[in-house]
XYZ file of C-alpha atoms in Angstrom:
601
model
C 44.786 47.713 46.494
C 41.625 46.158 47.886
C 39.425 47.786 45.178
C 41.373 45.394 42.623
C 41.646 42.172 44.012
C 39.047 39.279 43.557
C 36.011 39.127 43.866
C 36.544 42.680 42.933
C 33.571 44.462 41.387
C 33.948 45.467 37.407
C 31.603 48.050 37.424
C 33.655 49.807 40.296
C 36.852 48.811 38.297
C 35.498 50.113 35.088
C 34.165 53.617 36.064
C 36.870 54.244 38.217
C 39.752 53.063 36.389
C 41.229 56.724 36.185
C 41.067 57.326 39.506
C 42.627 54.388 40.346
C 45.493 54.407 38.215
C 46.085 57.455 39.881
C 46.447 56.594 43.215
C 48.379 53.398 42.396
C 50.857 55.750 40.830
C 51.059 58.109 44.062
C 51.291 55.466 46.362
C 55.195 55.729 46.519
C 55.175 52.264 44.931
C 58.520 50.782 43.599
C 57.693 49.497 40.106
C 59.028 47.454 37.451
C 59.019 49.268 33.802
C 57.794 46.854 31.298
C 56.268 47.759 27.333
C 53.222 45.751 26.029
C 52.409 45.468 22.737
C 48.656 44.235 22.050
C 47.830 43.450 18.756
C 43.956 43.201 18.619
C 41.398 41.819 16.158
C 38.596 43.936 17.909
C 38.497 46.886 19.971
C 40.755 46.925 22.771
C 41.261 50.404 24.356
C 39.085 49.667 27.503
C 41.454 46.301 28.086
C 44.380 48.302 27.432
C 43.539 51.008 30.087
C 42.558 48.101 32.934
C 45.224 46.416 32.034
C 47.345 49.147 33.057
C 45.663 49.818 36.531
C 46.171 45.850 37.012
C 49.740 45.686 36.190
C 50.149 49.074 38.622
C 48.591 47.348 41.216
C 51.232 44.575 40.812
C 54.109 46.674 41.035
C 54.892 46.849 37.040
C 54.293 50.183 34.981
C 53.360 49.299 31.642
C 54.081 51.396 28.111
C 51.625 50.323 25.458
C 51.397 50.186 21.675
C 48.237 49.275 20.780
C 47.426 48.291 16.853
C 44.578 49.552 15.231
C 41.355 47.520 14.972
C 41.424 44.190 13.343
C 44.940 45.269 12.390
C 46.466 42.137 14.422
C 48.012 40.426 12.084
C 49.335 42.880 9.703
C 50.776 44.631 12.552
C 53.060 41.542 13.343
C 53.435 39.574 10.091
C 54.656 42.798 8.034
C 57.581 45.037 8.883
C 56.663 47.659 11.472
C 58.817 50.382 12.018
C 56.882 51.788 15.032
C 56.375 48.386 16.866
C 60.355 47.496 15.848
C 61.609 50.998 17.758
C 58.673 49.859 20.670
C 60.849 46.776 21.196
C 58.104 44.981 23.419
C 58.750 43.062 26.060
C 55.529 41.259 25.748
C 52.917 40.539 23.171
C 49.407 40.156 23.586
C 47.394 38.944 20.590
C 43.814 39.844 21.653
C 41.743 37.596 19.102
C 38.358 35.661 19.488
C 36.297 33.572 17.742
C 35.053 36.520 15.941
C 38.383 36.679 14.006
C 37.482 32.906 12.352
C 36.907 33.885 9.215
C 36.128 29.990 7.269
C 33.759 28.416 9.442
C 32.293 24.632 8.029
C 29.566 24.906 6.071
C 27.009 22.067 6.564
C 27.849 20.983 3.032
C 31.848 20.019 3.740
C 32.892 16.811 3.587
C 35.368 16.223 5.980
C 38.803 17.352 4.012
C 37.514 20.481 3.209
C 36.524 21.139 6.752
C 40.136 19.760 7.844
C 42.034 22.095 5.349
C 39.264 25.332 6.404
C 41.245 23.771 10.412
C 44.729 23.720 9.315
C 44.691 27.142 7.172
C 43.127 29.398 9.985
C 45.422 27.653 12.306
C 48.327 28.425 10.271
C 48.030 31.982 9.361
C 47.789 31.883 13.889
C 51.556 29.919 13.687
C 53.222 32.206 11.021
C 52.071 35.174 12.702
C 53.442 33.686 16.288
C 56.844 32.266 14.850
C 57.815 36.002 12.835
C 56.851 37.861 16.293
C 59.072 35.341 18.374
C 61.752 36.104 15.690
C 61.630 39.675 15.359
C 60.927 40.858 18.895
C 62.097 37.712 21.100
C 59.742 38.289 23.461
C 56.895 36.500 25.321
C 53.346 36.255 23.770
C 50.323 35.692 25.021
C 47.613 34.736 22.947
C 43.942 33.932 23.722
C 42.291 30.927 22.938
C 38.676 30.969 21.724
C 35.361 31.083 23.601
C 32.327 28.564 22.084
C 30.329 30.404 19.771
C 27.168 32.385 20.743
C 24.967 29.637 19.001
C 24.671 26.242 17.917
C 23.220 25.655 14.721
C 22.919 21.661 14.723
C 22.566 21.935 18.592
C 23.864 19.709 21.136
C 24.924 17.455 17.729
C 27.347 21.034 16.688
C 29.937 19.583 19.246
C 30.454 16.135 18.034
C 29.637 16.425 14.228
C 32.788 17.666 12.627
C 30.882 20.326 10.815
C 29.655 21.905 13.875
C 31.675 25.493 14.984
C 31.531 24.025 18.503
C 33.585 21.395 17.268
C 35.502 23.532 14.935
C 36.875 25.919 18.057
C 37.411 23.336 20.137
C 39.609 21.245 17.850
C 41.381 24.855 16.508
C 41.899 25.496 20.806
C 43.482 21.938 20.721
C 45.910 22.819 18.567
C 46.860 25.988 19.670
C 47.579 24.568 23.142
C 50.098 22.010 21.645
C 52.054 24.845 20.239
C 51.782 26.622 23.616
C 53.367 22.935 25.079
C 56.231 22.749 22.350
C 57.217 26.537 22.337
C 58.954 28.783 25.064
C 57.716 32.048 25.872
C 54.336 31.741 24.630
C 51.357 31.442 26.652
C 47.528 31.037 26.210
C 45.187 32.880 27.788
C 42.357 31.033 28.382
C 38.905 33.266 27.581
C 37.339 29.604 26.787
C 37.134 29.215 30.588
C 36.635 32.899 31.630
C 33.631 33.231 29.152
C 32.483 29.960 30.186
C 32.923 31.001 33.971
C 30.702 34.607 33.358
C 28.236 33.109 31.473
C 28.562 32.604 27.868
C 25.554 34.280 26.692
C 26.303 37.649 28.619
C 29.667 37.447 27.378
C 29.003 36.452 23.792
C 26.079 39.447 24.056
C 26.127 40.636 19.746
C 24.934 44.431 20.891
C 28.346 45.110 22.550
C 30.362 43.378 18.519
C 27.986 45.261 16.457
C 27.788 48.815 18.358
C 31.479 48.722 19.404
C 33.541 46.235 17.964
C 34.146 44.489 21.608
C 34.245 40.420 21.309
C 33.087 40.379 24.489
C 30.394 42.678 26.901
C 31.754 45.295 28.260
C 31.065 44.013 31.937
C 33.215 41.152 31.392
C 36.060 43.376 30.388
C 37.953 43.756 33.787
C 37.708 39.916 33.803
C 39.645 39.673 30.535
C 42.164 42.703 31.860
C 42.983 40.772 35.092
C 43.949 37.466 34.001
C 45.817 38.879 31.198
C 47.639 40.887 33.829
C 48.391 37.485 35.925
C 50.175 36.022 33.363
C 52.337 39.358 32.897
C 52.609 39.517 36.371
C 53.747 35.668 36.756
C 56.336 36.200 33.468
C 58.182 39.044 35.429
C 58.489 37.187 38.962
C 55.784 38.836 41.109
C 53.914 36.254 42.052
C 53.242 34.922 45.735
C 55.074 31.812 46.988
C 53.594 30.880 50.363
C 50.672 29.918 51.761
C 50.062 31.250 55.419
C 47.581 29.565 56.712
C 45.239 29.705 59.786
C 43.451 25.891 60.933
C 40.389 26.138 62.600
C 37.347 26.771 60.365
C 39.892 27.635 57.936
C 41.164 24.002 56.972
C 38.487 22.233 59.376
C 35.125 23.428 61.308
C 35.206 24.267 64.677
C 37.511 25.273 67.259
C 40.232 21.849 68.182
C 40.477 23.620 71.689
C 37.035 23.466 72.740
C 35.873 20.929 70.445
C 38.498 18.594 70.707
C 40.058 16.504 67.888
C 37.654 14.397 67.199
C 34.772 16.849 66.814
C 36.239 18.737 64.302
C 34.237 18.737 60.853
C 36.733 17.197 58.580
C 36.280 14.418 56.279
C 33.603 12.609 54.793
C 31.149 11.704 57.318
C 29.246 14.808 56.858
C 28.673 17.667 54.180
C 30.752 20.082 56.238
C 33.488 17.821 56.534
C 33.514 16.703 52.895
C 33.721 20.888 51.430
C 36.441 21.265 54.268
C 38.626 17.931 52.871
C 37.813 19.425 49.629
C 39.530 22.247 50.663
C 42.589 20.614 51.997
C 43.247 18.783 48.817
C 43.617 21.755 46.682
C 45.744 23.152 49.451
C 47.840 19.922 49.006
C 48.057 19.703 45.594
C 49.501 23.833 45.543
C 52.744 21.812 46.473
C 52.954 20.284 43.364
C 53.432 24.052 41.698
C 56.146 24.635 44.408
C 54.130 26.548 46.555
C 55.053 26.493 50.196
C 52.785 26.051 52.993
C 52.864 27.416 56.128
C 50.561 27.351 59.224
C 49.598 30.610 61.230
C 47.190 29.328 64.388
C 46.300 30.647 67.514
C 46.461 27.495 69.036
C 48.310 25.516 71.351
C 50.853 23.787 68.702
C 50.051 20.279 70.741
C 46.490 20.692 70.407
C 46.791 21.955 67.115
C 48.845 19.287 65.455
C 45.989 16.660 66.584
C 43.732 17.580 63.643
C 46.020 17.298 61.100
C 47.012 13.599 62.669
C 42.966 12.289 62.109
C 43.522 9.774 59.161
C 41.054 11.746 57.340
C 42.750 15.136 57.473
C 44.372 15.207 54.056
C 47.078 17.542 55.058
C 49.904 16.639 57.570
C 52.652 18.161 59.714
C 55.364 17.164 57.193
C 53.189 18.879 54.462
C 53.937 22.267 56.220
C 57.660 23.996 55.900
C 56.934 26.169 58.718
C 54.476 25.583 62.177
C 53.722 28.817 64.218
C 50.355 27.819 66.666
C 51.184 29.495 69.335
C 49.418 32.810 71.318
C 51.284 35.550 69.649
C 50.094 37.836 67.021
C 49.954 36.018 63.813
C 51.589 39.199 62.239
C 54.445 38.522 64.119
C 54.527 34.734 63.256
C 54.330 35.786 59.990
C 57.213 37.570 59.880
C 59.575 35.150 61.497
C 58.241 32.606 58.981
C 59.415 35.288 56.268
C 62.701 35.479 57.861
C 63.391 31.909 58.358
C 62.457 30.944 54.725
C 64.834 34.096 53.781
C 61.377 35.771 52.005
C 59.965 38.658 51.815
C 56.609 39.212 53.531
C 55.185 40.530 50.476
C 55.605 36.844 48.833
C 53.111 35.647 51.324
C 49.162 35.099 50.650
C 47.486 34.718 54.534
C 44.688 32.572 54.327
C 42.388 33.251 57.695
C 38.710 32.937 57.988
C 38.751 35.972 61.285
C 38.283 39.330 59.154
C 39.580 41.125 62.343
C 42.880 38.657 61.872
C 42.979 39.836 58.312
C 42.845 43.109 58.920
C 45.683 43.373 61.315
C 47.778 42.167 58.538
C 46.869 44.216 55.807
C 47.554 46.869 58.335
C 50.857 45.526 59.453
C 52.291 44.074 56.112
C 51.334 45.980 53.116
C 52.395 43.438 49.865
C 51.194 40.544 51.998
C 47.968 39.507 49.977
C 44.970 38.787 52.420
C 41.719 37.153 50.538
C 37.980 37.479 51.840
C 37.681 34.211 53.148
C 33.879 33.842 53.019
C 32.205 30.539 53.688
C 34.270 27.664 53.231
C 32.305 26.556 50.367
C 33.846 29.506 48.470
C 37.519 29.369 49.873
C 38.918 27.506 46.789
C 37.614 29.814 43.921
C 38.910 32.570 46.222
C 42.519 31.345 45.932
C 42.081 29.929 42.604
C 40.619 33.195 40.843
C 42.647 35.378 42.391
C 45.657 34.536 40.515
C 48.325 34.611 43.487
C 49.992 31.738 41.632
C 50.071 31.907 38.195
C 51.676 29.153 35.987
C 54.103 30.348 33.247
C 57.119 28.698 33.966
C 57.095 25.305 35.603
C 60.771 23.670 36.152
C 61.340 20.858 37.962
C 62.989 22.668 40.513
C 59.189 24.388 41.147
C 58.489 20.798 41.868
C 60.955 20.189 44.847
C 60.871 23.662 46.364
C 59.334 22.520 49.545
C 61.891 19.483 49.789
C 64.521 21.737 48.914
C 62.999 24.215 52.111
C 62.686 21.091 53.897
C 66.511 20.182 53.712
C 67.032 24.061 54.901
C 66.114 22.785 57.914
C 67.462 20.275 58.147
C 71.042 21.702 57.755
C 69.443 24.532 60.007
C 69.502 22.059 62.636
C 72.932 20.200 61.489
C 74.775 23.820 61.984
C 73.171 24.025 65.399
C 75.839 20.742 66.185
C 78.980 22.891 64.830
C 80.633 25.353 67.292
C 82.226 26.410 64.133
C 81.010 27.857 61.366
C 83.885 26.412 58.779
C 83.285 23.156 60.054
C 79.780 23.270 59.997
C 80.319 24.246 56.098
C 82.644 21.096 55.342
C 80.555 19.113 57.119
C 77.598 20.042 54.325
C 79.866 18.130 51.474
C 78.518 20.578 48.840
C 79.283 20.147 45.256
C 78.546 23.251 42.392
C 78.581 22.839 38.872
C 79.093 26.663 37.318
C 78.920 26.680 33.309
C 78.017 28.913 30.421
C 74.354 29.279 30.313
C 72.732 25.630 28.647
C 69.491 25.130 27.165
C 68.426 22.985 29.603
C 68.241 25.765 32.504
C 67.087 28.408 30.015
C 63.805 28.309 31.759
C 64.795 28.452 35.345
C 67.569 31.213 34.563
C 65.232 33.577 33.406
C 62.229 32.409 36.265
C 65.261 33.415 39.009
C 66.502 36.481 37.575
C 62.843 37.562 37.647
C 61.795 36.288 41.072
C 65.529 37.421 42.619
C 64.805 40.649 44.304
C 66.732 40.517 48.335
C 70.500 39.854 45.926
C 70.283 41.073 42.561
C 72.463 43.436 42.397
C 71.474 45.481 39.353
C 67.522 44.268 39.517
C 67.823 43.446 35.738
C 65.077 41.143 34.664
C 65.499 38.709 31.647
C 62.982 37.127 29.621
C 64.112 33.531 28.461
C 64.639 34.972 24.678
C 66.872 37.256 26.091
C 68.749 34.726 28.082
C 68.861 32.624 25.057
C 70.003 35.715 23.225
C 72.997 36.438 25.810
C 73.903 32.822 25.670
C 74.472 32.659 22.094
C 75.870 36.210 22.331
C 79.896 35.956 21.840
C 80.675 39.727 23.204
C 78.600 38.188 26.629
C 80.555 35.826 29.753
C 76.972 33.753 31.076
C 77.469 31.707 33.954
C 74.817 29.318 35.745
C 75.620 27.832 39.224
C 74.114 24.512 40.626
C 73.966 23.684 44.152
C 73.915 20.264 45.801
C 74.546 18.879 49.499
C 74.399 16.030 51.494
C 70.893 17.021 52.134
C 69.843 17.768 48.767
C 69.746 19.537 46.074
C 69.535 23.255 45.596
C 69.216 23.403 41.905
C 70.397 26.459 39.822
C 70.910 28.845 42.742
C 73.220 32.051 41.261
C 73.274 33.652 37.866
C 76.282 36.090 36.249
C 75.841 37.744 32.852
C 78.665 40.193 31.492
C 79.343 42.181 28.572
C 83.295 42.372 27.187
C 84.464 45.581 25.919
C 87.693 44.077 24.325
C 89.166 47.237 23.788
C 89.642 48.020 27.332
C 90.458 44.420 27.974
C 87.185 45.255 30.530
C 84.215 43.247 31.578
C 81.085 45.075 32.601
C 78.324 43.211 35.023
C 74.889 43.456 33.720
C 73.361 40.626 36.341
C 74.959 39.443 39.250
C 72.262 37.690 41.578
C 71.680 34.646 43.880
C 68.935 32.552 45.478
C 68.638 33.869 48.995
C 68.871 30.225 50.750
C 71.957 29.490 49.897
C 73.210 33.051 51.338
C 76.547 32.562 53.446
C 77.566 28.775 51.922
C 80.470 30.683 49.653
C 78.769 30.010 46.242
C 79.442 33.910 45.911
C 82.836 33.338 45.886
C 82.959 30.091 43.796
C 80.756 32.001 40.983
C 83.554 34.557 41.391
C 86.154 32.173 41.110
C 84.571 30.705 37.922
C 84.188 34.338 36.604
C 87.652 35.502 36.631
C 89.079 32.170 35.465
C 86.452 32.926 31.984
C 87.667 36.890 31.868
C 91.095 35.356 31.917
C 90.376 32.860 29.258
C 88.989 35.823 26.785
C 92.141 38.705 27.959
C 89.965 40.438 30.252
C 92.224 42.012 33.184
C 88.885 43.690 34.431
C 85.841 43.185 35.715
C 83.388 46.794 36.262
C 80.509 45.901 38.443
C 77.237 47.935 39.325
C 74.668 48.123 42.384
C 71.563 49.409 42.056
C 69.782 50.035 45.381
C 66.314 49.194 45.869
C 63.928 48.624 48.752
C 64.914 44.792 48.930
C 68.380 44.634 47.901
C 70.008 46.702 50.917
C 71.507 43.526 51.987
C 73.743 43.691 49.130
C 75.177 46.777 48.680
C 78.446 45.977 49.711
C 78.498 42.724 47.761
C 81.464 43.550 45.606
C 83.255 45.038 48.763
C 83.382 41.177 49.857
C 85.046 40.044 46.597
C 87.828 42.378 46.838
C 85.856 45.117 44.289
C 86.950 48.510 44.911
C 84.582 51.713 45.228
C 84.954 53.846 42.319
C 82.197 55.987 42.796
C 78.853 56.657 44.311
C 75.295 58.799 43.365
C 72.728 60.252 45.151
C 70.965 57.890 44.873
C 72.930 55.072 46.287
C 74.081 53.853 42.760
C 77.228 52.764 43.095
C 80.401 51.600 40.640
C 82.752 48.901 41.655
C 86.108 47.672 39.737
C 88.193 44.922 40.302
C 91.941 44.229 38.171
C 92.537 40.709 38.232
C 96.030 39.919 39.430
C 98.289 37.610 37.918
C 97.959 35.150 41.309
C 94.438 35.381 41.845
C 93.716 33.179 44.456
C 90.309 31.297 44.704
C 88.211 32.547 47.379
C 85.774 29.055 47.532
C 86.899 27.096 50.377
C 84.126 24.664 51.016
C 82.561 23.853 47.532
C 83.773 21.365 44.633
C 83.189 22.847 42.208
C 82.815 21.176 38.430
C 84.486 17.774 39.977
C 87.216 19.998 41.400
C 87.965 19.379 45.238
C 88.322 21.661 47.666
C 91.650 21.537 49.773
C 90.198 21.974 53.494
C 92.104 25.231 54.704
C-alpha cells in the first residue's frame, strides 16, 4: 500500500490508521500469523495499533499483548501466566531514556558513576536473558535517544558525569550484547530521534500529558522500523535490486548523449551525487542483495557507461542485464524467472514515474520507490527498509557469486544433450546432518525466506530450531550443496516429529532453496531421511502439503518420492504416507553425499 511506504506521511498514517487496517485486511492478502508481545516503559497503544497496519501491509497479521504502563520489566522478569499462555513469537521492549532511573550526579567520582552504568545495565541483561529463557523467542529492544538537554553542555558528552555520555556508553553496551546473543536485536531510536529532530522528538508536553517518550508525530516513525525488523525476522524482505541506468545511476540519456557525456564521476557536482549513488548500490552486495539492470537501451550502448573508469559499478556487478526495447515489466519478470524468484522479492528502482507506474500496475508485491532527485535516491532506499539486517550469514555474503555460478552451469547444461550427463558433469558433493550450531542461523533465515518449496509454510525462529535440535522426539536434517562451480551453502531443510508408538514419523518442514530445484538433492535429503527413521524403528514417514499462492509447484512433491495420497481437503490440504521397505533403494544418483560416492547409473 502506497499510503504506507516511505516517505509516507504520519499524520495521514496516524488519523487513518483504522481505515487502513481495514482495507489491508480486505485486500484478499495471504498473511503470515505472528503474536507480539510489547512490554513498554511508557505508553504504547498508538505504536501498538501502527504497528499492526505496518506488519498488515507486509503480509504478517499480528496478535498483541501489550503490558501495562511502565510495567516492562515486571511483566518479563516475574512469572506471567497471561504472557506464558500468549507464547510470543516476538518481544518488543519499548524503553527510552526516560526509563534511566540513576543518572550521574555532578558530585560522582568516577566508580560511583561506573557502578550507577553497570546496575541500570544489568537489571536491562537479567530482564533479556529470563525472556530468552522462558519464551525462546526474538527480542527487540530499543536503544536510547540523547537526552532533551545538556546540563554541562557540549562538555556533557565527554565528561563522564555528563547523561550524554552516560547513554551513549549504556547504548555501547547494549549493542555488544546484541553482537554476542542470537535472536535479539536493537532498534535503533538513537538514530531515528536523531534523524526527526531531537528536540521535536524529545518534546516534554507529549511525557507529561500522555506518558509518550516520544511526540506523537514521530510515532509512525517508531511503528515502521520496528515493523522492519519483524518483517526481516520472518523472511519478507526484498532481495533484488531492479534497476533502470540513465538518470537513475548516471545523468543523461547514453543514447543521445553518448558515453562520455554522461554525468558520472567526480568532475562535476552532478557526477559526484550520481557516483555517490552507485557506491551504496555496490556496497548492497555485501548484504547479499542482488542487482539487476532494467534499461530501455540498446544493451551495447548501454554497457558503455558502466565501462568509464569512473563508473563505480560494472557489468560483472550485475546477475542479470535486460537493456533492450521491451517493456521493463516484462524484463522484470524473466529476470524473476531466471533467478527462480518471485516478483514480489524485487524493489524497481526507475527515475520515469510513468515506468513506475506500469509496474505497480502489473506486479503488485514488487516494491516501486518515488525516485525524486537523485540527491535523495539513497535515503529513499535506505529508509525504506526493503533490506533489513537481522540475520547476516556468510552465505548472505556470496549470494551473488553463488547466482553467478547459476549461470554459469546455466550455460555448462546448454553443452549436454543429456540431462544425466549434464548432472555428472556438475561433480556435486552434499553434506546432510542433524541440525549443528553452526547453521542455526541460516536454518531458520531459509525456512523463513522459503516460500515457492516449503511444503507446509512453517516458519522457525532460530530458538525454535535450536529447540528442535536438542529435541530427542524430533529427526532435523540440514543439507549443504557444493559443485564444481561453487558452493551452494545450506540449500534444503527436514524437521520431523516421532510418534514411537506407531513406529511413525510425521513432517513438520520439508523445504528447499529454489536454485538448486531439479539437481536431486530432494532425493538425497530423502535418502538421508529414511536411513535416520530406520536408525530410531520408524517404518513410516506421514507427510503434509499445505497449498499456498507460491507453493503450487510443489504439491505433488511427495508423489515424486514414492509418498502415497491418503487424503485430500477442500482446500487443497493434502496427507501423504510412505512405509519404508526393507530394500529401500536410494533415489540420489548424481550427488556424494557425506564422502559417499555415487555409482554413475
Amino acid at each position: 500500500m502506497k499510503e504506507l511506504e516511505y516517505p509516507f506521511d504520519p499524520e495521514y498514517v496516524l488519523k487513518k490508521k483504522k481505515s487502513l487496517k481495514r482495507a489491508l485486511l480486505e485486500s484478499g492478502s495471504s498473511f503470515i500469523e505472528k503474536k507480539i508481545a510489547i512490554l513498554g516503559g511508557s505508553t504504547t497503544n498508538d505504536i501498538k495499533n501502527l504497528l499492526e497496519v505496518f506488519l498488515l501491509n507486509y503480509g504478517i497479521k499480528p496478535s498483541f499483548y501489550e503490558s501495562e504502563y511502565n510495567q516492562y520489566y515486571e511483566d518479563g522478569m516475574f512469572p506471567n501466566a497471561e504472557l506464558e499462555a500468549f507464547a510470543p513469537d516476538v518481544i518488543y521492549i519499548h524503553t527510552s531514556s526516560r526509563n534511566i532511573s540513576s543518572f550521574p550526579d555532578l558530585s560522582d567520582d568516577r566508580e560511583t558513576v561506573q557502578k550507577k552504568l553497570d546496575n541500570t545495565y544489568n537489571r536491562f541483561e537479567q530482564l533479556w536473558k529470563r525472556l530468552a529463557d522462558v519464551y525462546k523467542c526474538p527480542i527487540i529492544q530499543n536503544n536510547f535517544e540523547l537526552p532533551f538537554y545538556r546540563l554541562m553542555g557540549n562538555k556533557d558528552c565527554a565528561d563522564f558525569r555528563g547523561r550524554v555520555n552516560f547513554i551513549t556508553r549504556l547504548n555501547l553496551k547494549f549493542y555488544d550484547y546484541a553482537q554476542e546473543t542470537q535472536n535479539f536485536f536493537i532498534h535503533d531510536i538513537n538514530y531515528e530521534s536523531a534523524s526527526y529532530g531531537l528536540e521535536k522528538w524529545s518534546a516534554p508536553y507529549y511525557w507529561h500529558m500522555y506518558k509518550y517518550a516520544m511526540c506523537v508525530p514521530a510515532i509512525p516513525y517508531v511503528s515502521f522500523n520496528v515493523a522492519n525488523i519483524i518483517k526481516s525476522i520472518f523472511g519478507k524482505n526484498k532481495k533484488v535490486l531492479d534497476l533502470d541506468m540513465d538518470n537513475t545511476l548516471w545523468g543523461g540519456i547514453i543514447g543521445d548523449d553518448g558515453a562520455e557525456n554522461i554525468e558520472i564521476g567526480q568532475e562535476t557536482s552532478l557526477g559526484q551525487t550520481y557516483a555517490e549513488f552507485q557506491n551504496y548500490i555496490k556496497q548492497q552486495k555485501q548484504l547479499g542483495v542482488i542487482l539487476a539492470i532494467n534499461s530501455k537501451n540498446e544493451e551495447s550502448v548501454a554497457l558503455t557507461g558502466l565501462e568509464r573508469p569512473d563508473s563505480v559499478l560494472k557489468k560483472e556487478d550485475f546477475i542479470s542485464i535486460k537493456a533492450n526495447w521491451n517493456p521493463k515489466i516484462m524484463n522484470l519478470q524473466e529476470t524473476a524467472r531466471e533467478l527462480n524468484l518471485l516478483p514480489e522479492s524485487f524493489v524497481f528502482v526507475d527515475d520515469n514515474p510513468a515506468e513506475r507506474e506500469i509496474i505497480i500496475q502489473n506486479s503488485p508485491g514488487t516494491a516501486v520507490p518515488v525516485m525524486d532527485g537523485v540527491e535523495n535516491y539513497i535515503q529513499t532506499l535506505d529508509r525504506s527498509g526493503f533490506f533489513e539486517v537481522t540475520n547476516f550469514s556468510a552465505d548472505d555474503m556470496k549470494r551473488n557469486e553463488m547466482y553467478q555460478a547459476n549461470k554459469l552451469r546455466e550455460e555448462s547444461q546448454n553443452s549436454f544433450a543429456d540431462y544425466g550427463e549434464y548432472l555428472y558433469s556438475l561433480d556435486m558433493k552434499g553434506t546432510i546432518r542433524p541440525f549443528e550450531s553452526v547453521y542455526m542461523s541460516r536454518i531458520s533465515q531459509l525456512s523463513n525466506k522459503s516460500n515457492q518449496f516449503n511444503l507446509t509454510t512453517k516458519r522457525y525462529s532460530q530458538a525454535e530450531i535450536e529447540a528442535d535440535a536438542a529435541d530427542e522426539n524430533k529427526i532435523t536434517l540440514y543439507g549443504k550443496l557444493e559443485d564444481k562451480f561453487g558452493d551452494n551453502g545450506v540449500v534444503s531443510v527436514v524437521i520431523g516429529t516421532k510418534n514411537p508408538e506407531k513406529n511413525e514419523l510425521h513432517m513438520d518442514l520439508w523445504l528447499m532453496s529454489c536454485r538448486v530445484l531439479k539437481r536431486d538433492m530432494e532425493f538425497a535429503m530423502m535418502d538421508e531421511l529414511v536411513a535416520k527413521c530406520r536408525e530410531s524403528g520408524i517404518t513410516k514417514i506421514i507427510g503434509y502439503y499445505y497449498p499456498t499462492a507460491k507453493n503450487a509447484m510443489v504439491r505433488e512433491f511427495y508423489g515424486t518420492q514414492g509418498f502415497t495420497k491418503t487424503s485430500e481437503d477442500e482446500k487443497g490440504n493434502t496427507v501423504w504416507e510412505f512405509i519404508i521397505p526393507e530394500n529401500y533403494e536410494n533415489k540420489n544418483r548424481y550427488i556424494s553425499v557425506n564422502g559417499k560416492a555415487v555409482t554413475k547409473k
